Coordinates of C-alpha atoms and ligand atoms in Angstrom, one line a residue:
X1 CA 6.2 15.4 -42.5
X2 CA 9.0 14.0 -44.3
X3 CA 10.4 10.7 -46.1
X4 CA 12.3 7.9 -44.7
X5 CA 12.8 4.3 -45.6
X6 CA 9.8 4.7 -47.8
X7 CA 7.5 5.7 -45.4
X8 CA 6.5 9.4 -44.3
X9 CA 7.5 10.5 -41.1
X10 CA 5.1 11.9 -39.1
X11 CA 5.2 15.7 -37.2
X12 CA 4.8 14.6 -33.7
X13 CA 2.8 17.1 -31.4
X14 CA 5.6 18.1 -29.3
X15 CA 3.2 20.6 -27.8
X16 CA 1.0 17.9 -26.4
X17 CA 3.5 15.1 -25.9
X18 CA 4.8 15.4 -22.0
X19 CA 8.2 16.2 -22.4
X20 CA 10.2 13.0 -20.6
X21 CA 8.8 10.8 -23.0
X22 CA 10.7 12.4 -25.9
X23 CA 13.9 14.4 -23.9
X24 CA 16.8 13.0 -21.8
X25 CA 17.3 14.6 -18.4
X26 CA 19.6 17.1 -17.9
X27 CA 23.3 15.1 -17.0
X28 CA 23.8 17.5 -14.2
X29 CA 20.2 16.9 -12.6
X30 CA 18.5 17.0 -8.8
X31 CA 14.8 16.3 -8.3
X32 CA 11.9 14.8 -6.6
X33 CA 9.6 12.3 -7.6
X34 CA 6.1 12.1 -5.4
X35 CA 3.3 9.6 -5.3
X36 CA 0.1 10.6 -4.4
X37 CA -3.1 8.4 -3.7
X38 CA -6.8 10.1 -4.6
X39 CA -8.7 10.7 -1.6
X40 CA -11.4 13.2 -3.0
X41 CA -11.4 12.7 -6.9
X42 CA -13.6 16.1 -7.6
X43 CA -11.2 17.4 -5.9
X44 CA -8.4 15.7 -7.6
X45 CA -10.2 16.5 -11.5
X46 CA -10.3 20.1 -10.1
X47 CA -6.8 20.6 -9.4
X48 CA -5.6 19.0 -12.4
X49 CA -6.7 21.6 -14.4
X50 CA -4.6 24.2 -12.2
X51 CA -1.2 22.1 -12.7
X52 CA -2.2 21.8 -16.4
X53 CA 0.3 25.2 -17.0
X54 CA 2.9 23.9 -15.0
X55 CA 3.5 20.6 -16.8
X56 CA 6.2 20.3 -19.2
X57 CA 5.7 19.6 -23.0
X58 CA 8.2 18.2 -25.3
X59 CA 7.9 21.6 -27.3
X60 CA 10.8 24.2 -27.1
X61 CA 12.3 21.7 -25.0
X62 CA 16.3 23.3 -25.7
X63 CA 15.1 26.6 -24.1
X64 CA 16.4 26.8 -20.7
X65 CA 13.8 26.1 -18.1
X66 CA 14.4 26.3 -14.6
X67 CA 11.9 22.5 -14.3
X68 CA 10.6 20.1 -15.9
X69 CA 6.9 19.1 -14.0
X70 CA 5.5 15.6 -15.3
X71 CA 2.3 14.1 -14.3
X72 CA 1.2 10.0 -15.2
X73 CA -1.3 7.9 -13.3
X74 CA -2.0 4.1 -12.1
X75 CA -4.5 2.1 -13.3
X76 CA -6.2 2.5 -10.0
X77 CA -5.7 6.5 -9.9
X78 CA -8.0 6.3 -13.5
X79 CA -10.3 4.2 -11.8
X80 CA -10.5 6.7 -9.0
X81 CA -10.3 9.7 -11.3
X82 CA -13.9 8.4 -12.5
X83 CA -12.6 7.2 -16.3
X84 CA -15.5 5.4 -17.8
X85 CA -15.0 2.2 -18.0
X86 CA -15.1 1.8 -21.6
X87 CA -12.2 3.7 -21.3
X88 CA -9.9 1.7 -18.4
X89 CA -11.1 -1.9 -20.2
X90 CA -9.0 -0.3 -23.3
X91 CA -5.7 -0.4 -21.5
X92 CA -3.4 -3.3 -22.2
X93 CA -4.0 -6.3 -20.0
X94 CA -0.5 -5.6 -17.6
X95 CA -1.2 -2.0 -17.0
X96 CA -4.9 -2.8 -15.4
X97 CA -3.0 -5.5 -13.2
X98 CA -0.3 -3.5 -12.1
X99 CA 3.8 -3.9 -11.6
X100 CA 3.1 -5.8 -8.5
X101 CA 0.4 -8.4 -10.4
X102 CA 3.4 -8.7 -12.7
X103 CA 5.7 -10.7 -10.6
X104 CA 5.7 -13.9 -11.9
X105 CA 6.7 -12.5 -15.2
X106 CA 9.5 -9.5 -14.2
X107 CA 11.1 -12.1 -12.3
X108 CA 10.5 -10.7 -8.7
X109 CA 10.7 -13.6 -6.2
X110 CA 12.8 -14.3 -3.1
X111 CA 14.0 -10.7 -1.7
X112 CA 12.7 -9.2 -4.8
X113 CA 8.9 -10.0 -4.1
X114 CA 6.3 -7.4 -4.1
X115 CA 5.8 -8.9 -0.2
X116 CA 9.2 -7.4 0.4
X117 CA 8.9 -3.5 -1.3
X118 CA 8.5 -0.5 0.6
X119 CA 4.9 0.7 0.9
X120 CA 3.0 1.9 -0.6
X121 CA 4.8 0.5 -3.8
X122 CA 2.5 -2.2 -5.0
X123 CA -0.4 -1.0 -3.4
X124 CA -3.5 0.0 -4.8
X125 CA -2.8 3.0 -3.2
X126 CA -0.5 4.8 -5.7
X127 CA -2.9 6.8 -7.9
X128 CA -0.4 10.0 -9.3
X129 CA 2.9 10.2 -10.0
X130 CA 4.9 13.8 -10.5
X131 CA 8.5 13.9 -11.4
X132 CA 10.3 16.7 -11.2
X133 CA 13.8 17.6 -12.2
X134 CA 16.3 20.4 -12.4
X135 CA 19.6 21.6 -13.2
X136 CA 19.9 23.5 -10.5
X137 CA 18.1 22.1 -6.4
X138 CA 17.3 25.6 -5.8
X139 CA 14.6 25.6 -8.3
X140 CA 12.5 22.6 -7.6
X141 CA 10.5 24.7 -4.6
X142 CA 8.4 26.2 -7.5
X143 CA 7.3 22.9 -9.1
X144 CA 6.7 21.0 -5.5
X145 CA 4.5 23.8 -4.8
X146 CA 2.7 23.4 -7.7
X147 CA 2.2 19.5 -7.2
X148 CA 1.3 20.7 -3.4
X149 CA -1.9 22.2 -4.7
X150 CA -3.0 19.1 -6.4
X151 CA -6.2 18.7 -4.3
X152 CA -8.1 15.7 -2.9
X153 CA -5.0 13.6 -2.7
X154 CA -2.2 12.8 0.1
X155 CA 0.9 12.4 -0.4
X156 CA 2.0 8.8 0.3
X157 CA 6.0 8.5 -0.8
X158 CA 8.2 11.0 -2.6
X159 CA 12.1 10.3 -3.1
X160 CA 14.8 13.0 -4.1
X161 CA 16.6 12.1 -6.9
X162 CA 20.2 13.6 -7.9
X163 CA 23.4 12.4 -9.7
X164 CA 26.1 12.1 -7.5
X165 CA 29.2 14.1 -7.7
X166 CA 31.2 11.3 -9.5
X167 CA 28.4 12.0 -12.5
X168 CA 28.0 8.0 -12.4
X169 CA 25.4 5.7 -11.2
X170 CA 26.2 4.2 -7.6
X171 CA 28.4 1.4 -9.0
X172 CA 30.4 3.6 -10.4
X173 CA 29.5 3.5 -14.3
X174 CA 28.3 6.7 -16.4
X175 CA 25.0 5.6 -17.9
X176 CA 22.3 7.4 -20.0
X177 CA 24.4 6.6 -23.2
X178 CA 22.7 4.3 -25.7
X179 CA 20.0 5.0 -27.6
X180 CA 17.3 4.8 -29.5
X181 CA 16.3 8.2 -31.8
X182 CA 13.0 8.7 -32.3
X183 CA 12.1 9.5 -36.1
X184 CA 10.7 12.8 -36.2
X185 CA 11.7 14.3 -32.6
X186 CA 14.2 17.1 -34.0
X187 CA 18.1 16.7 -33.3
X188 CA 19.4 14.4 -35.8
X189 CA 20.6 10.7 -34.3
X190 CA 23.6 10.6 -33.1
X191 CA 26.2 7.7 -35.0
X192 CA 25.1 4.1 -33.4
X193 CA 21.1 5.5 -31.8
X194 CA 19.2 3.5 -34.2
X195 CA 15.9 5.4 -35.8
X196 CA 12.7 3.8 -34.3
X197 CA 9.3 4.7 -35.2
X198 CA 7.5 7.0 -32.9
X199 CA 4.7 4.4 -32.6
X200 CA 7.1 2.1 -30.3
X201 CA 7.1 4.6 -27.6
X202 CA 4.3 7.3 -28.7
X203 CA 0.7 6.2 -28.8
X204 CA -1.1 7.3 -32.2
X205 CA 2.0 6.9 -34.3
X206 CA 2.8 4.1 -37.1
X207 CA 5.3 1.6 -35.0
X208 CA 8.1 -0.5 -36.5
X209 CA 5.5 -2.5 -38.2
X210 CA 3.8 0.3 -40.1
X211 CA 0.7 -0.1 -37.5
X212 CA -0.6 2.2 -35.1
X213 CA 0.2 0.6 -31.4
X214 CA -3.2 -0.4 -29.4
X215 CA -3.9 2.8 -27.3
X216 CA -6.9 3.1 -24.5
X217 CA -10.0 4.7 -26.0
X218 CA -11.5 7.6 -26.6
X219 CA -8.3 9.1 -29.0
X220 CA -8.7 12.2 -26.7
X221 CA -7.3 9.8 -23.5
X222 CA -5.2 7.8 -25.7
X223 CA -3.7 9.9 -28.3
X224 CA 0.5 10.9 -27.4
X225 CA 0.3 9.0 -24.2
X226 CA 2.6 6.8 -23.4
X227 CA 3.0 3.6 -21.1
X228 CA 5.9 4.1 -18.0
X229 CA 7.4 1.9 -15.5
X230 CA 8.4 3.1 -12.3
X231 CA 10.9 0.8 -10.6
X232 CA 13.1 1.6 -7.2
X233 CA 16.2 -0.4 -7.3
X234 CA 18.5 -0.6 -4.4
X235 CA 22.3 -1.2 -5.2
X236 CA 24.7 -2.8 -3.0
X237 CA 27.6 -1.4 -3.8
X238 CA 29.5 -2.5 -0.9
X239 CA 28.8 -6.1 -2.2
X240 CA 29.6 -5.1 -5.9
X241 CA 33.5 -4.5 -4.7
X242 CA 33.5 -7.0 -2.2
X243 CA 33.2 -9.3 -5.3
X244 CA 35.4 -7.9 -7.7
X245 CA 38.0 -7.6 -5.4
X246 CA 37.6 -11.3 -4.2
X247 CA 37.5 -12.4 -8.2
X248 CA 39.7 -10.7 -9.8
X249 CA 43.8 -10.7 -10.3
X250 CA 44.7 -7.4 -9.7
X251 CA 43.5 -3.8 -9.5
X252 CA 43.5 -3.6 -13.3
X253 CA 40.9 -6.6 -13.5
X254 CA 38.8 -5.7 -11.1
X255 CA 37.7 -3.1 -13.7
X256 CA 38.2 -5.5 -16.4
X257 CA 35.7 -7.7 -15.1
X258 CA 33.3 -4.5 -14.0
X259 CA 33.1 -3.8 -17.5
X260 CA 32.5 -7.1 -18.6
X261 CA 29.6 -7.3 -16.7
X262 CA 28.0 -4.3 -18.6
X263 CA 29.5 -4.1 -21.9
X264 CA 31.6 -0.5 -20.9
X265 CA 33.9 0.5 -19.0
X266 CA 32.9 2.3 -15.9
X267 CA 34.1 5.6 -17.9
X268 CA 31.3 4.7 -20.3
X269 CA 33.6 3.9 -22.7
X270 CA 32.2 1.0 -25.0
X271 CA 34.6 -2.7 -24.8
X272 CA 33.2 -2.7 -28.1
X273 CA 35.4 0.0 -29.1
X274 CA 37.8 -0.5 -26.8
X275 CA 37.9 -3.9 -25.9
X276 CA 41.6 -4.1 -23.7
X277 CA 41.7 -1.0 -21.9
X278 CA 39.8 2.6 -20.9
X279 CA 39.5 5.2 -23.4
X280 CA 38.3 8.2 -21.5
X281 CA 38.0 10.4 -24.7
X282 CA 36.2 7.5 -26.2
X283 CA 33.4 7.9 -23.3
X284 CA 32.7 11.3 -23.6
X285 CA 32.6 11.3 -27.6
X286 CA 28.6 11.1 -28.7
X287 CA 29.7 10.7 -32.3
X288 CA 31.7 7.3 -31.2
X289 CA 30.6 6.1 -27.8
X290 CA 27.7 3.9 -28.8
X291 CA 28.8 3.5 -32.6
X292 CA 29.1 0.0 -32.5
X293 CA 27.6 -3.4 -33.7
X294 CA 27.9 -6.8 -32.8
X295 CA 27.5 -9.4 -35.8
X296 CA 30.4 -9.6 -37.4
X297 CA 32.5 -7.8 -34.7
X298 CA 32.2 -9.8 -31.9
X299 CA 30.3 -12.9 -33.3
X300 CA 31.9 -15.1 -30.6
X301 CA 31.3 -12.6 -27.3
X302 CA 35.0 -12.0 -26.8
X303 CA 34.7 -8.4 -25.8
X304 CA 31.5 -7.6 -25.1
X305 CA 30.2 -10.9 -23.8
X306 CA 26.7 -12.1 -24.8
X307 CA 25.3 -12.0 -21.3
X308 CA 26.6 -8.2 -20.9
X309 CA 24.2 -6.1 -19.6
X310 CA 23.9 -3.8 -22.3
X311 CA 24.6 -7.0 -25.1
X312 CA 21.6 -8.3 -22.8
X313 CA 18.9 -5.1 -23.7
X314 CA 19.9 -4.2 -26.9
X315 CA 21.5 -6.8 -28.7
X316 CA 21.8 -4.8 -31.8
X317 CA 22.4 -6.8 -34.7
X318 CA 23.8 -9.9 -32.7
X319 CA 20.1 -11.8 -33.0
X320 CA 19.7 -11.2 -37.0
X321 CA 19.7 -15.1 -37.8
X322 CA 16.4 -15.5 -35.2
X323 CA 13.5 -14.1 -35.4
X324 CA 13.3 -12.1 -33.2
X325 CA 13.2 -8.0 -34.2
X326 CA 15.2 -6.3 -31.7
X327 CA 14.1 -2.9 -32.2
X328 CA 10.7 -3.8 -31.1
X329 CA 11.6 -4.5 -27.7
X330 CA 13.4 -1.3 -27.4
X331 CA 13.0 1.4 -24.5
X332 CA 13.6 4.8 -23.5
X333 CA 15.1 5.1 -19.9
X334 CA 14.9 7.9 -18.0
X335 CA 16.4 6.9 -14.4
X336 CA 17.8 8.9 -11.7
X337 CA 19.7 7.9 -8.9
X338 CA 18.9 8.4 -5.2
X339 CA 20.5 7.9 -1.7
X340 CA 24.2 8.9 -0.5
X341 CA 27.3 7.9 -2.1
X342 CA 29.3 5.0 -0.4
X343 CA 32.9 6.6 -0.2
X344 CA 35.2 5.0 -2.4
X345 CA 37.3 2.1 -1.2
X346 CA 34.5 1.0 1.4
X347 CA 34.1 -2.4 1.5
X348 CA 31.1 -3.2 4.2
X349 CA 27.6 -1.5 3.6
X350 CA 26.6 1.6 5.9
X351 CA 22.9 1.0 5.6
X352 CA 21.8 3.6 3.7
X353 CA 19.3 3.3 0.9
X354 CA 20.9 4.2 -2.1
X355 CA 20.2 3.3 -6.1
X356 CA 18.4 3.9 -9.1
X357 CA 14.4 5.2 -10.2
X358 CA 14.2 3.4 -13.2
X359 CA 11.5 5.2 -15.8
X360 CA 11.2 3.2 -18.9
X361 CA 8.8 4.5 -21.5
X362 CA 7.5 2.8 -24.6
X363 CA 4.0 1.9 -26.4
X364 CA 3.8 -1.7 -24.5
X365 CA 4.6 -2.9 -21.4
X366 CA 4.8 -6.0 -22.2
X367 CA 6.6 -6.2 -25.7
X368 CA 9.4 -4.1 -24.1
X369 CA 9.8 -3.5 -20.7
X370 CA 8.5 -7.2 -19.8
X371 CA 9.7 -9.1 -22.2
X372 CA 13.8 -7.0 -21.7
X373 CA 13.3 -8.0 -18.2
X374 CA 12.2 -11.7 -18.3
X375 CA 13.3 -13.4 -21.9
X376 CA 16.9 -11.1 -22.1
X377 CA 17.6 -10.2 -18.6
X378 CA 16.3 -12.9 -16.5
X379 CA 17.1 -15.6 -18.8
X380 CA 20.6 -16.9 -21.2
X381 CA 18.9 -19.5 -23.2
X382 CA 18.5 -16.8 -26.5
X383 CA 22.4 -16.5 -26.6
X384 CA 23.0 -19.8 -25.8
X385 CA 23.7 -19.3 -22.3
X386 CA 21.1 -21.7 -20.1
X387 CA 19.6 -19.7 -17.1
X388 CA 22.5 -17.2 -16.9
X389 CA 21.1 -14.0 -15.8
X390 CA 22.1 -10.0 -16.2
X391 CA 25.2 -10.5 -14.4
X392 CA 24.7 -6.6 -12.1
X393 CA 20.9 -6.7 -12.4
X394 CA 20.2 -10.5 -11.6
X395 CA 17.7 -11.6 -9.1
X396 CA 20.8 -13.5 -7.7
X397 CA 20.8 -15.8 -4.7
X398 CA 24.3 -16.6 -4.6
X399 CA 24.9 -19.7 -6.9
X400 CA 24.4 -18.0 -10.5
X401 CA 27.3 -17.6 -12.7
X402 CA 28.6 -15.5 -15.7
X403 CA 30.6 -16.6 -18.7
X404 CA 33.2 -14.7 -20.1
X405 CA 34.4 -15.7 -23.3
X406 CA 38.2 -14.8 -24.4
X407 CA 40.8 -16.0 -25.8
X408 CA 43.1 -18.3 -24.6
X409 CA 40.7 -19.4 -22.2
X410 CA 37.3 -18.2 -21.3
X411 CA 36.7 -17.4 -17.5
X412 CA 33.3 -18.2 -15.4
X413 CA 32.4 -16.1 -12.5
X414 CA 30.6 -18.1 -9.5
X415 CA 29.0 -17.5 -6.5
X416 CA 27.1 -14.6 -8.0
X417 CA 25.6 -12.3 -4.8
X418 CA 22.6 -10.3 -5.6
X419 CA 23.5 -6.8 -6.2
X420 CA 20.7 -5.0 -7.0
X421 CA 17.0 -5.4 -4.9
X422 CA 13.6 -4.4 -5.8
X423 CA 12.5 -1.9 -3.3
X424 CA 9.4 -1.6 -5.2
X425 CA 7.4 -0.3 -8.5
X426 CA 4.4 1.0 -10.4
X427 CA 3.6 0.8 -13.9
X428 CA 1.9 4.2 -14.9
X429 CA -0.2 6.2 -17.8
X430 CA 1.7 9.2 -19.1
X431 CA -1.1 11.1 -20.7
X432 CA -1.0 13.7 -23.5
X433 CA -1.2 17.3 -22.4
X434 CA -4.9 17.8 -24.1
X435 CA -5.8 14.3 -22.3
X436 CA -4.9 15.3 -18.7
X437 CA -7.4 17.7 -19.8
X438 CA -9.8 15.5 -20.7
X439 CA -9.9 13.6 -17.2
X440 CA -10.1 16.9 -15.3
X441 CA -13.1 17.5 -17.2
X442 CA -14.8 14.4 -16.6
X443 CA -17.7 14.4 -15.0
Ligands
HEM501 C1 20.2 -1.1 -11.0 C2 19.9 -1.5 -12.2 C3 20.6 -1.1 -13.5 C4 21.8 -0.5 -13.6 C5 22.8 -0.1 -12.6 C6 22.0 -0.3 -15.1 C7 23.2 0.3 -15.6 C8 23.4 0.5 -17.0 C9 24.6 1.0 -17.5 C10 25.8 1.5 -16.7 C11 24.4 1.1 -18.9 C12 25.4 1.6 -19.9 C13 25.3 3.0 -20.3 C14 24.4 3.3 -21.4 O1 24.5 2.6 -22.4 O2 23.5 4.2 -21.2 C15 23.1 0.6 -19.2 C16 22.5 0.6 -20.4 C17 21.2 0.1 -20.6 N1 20.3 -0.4 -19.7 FE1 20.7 -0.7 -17.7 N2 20.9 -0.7 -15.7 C18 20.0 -1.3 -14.8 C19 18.8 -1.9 -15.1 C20 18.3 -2.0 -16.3 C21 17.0 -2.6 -16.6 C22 16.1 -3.3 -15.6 C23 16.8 -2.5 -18.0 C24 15.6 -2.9 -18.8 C25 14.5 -3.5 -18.4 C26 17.9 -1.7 -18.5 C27 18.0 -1.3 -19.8 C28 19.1 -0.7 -20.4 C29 19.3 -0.3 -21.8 C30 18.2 -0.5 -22.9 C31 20.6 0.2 -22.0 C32 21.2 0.7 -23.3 C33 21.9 -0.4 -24.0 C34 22.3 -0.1 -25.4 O3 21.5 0.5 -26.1 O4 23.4 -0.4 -25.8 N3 18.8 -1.4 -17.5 N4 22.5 0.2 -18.0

């Protein structure tokens, strides 16, 4: 334990806590991520205790490993696995109903709806998640073998994962930059990662407000789980240029405008920083590239606009005068992107599936992940900007627009097309190590 801000910092069990809450993915990464659905839960409880060994901890986590193995379950998986029901009634209200149940509040209508995603996402059939990741695709045969023996279950979707060659995201930008740190997980934060309290993503932890978060019951099920939500996005990338080139001047502000939309330049460099041009140095530099604020910066949006993606989901200081406290609707992402690369310069979409596994992590669903996605992402009216949505991540429909304030004049996008689709999503449990136990013990 140690001191900070007055309060003591807690040792967190890094030997219990499943490693993805608490460590990034490597940023050179394949993997596979398979959904199971219980068909024989003694079986199931069995088998758990076999992949017990194989699952990665947070502990030692700097050690080179040739996997990491993670395990979290549904609502309806618990239910299956035979958790009393003491137990399932203790889980928050949005976890028991399920990503799909959700809809109304993520936002997902139109060609987002949970009528629309690819089975069995939504389902009740989607009981087990494993992810698995490496650095290197020759070694993930060991790990899928292990989930393979899981027992009583079939396997009902699984989806490779990998970062394409570029090292970017399909729309071109480098992402897994901004923070948070964790108080108490090890490596000391990096210049700009604000220190949050393990209880915001940790259960059994003190949060931001001194409190331990509400965590299912008994402490054995609840204690260093975490809450996770699994969401498939597909990205359009052929419609993403398409619109850049039709709105913008030139070459030049076609990428301009690109990182307008998110708050960096495609490099990863931040517009805080480096408002008028790319700073390639700048993107790669983890003791400047997310050392930024926005108060008295950029009060007036001029180079990182207020409806910015990133401006958007961590608005950092910007929001001081309300009252809203933005590190408790903070997040720890740990996507990976799927599907072939569109070639560069190719205008018209091949087809192909292609896009991003969003994992977001965190103590409540819907303090963070919800509320992000429908009161900052979904929404402009808490920066002033009416029903402006994320300008890359909108539920578009082709009439939305995005404001771009600058000096002389400010410019407004129209005619926004939707470039990103919901092909589906779970929320999930991400147990403790001793609590995966616990279930495969249960009677
Ligand atoms: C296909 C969908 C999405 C894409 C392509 C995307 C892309 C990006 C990119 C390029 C960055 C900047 C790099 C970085 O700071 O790490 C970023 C940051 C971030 N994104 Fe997204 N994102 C998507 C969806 C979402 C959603 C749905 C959420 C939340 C519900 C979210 C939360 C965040 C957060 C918290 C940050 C860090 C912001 C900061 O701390 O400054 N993203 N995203």
């Amino acid at each position: 334990m140690s001191e900070s801000a007055g309060r003591t910092v807690p040792t967190l069990e890094f030997d219990d806590i499943q490693g993805t809450l608490l460590r990034r993915r490597p940023d050179d990464y394949h993997g596979v991520y398979l959904l199971y659905r219980i068909d024989d839960a003694g079986a199931a409880r069995q088998s758990l205790r076999g992949i017990l060994p194989k699952i990665t901890s947070c502990a030692d986590w700097e050690s080179p490993r040739p996997f990491t193995l993670n395990i979290a379950f549904t609502y309806s998986g618990l239910e299956r696995l035979g958790v009393p029901a003491e137990s399932l009634a203790s889980f928050s209200a949005e976890f028991r109903e399920g990503m799909a149940a959700r809809k109304n509040v993520l936002g997902d209508t139109g060609a987002n709806d949970p009528s629309n995603w690819v089975p069995p996402l939504g389902s009740r059939d989607v009981h087990i998640g494993v992810l698995i990741l490496s650095e290197e695709a020759g070694a993930l045969q060991e790990p899928r073998t292990a989930a393979g023996r899981l027992g009583g279950v079939s396997l009902v979707y699984q989806l490779d994962v990998g970062v394409p060659r570029s090292g970017r995201e399909h729309f071109g930008f480098r992402d897994g930059i901004g923070g948070p740190h964790i108080r108490g997980s090890t490596s000391p934060p990096l210049p700009g990662h604000d220190e949050i309290w393990p209880g915001e993503f940790i259960l059994g932890y003190q949060d931001e407000s001194g409190k331990l978060p509400d965590a299912p019951v008994p402490d054995a099920l609840g204690r260093n789980g975490a809450y996770l939500a699994f969401r498939q996005f597909h990205s359009d990338v052929a419609a993403f240029r398409r619109y850049l080139r039709d709105h913008a001047k030139s070459p030049e502000d076609e990428e301009l405008i690109a990182a307008k939309m998110i708050g960096r330049w495609r490099s990863g460099a931040p517009l805080a920083l480096s408002p008028d041009r790319d700073d390639p140095d700048l993107a790669v530099d983890p003791m400047r590239n997310n050392d930024f604020l926005y108060y008295d910066d950029d009060p007036h949006g001029q180079r990182v606009p207020h409806g910015a993606h990133i401006r958007r989901v961590n608005p950092r200081d910007s929001l001081k005068d309300s009252v809203v406290a933005v590190n408790t609707h903070r997040l720890l992402r740990r996507g990976a992107a799927y599907g072939s690369v569109l070639p560069d310069g190719v205008l018209e979409d091949d087809g192909a599936e292609r896009g991003i596994i969003f994992i977001f992590l965190g103590a409540s669903l819907f303090r963070q992940f919800e509320f992000i996605q429908q009161v900052w992402l979904n929404d402009g009216d808490f920066v002033g900007l009416g029903t402006e949505k994320d300008p890359l991540t909108g539920n578009h429909d082709g009439t939305d627009t995005y404001t771009i304030p600058g000096k002389p004049v400010r410019r407004r996008l129209t005619g926004l097309p939707r470039f990103v689709t919901v092909r589906g999503g779970e929320y999930f449990y991400l147990p403790g190590l001793r609590a995966i136990g616990w279930i495969a013990s249960l009677p």
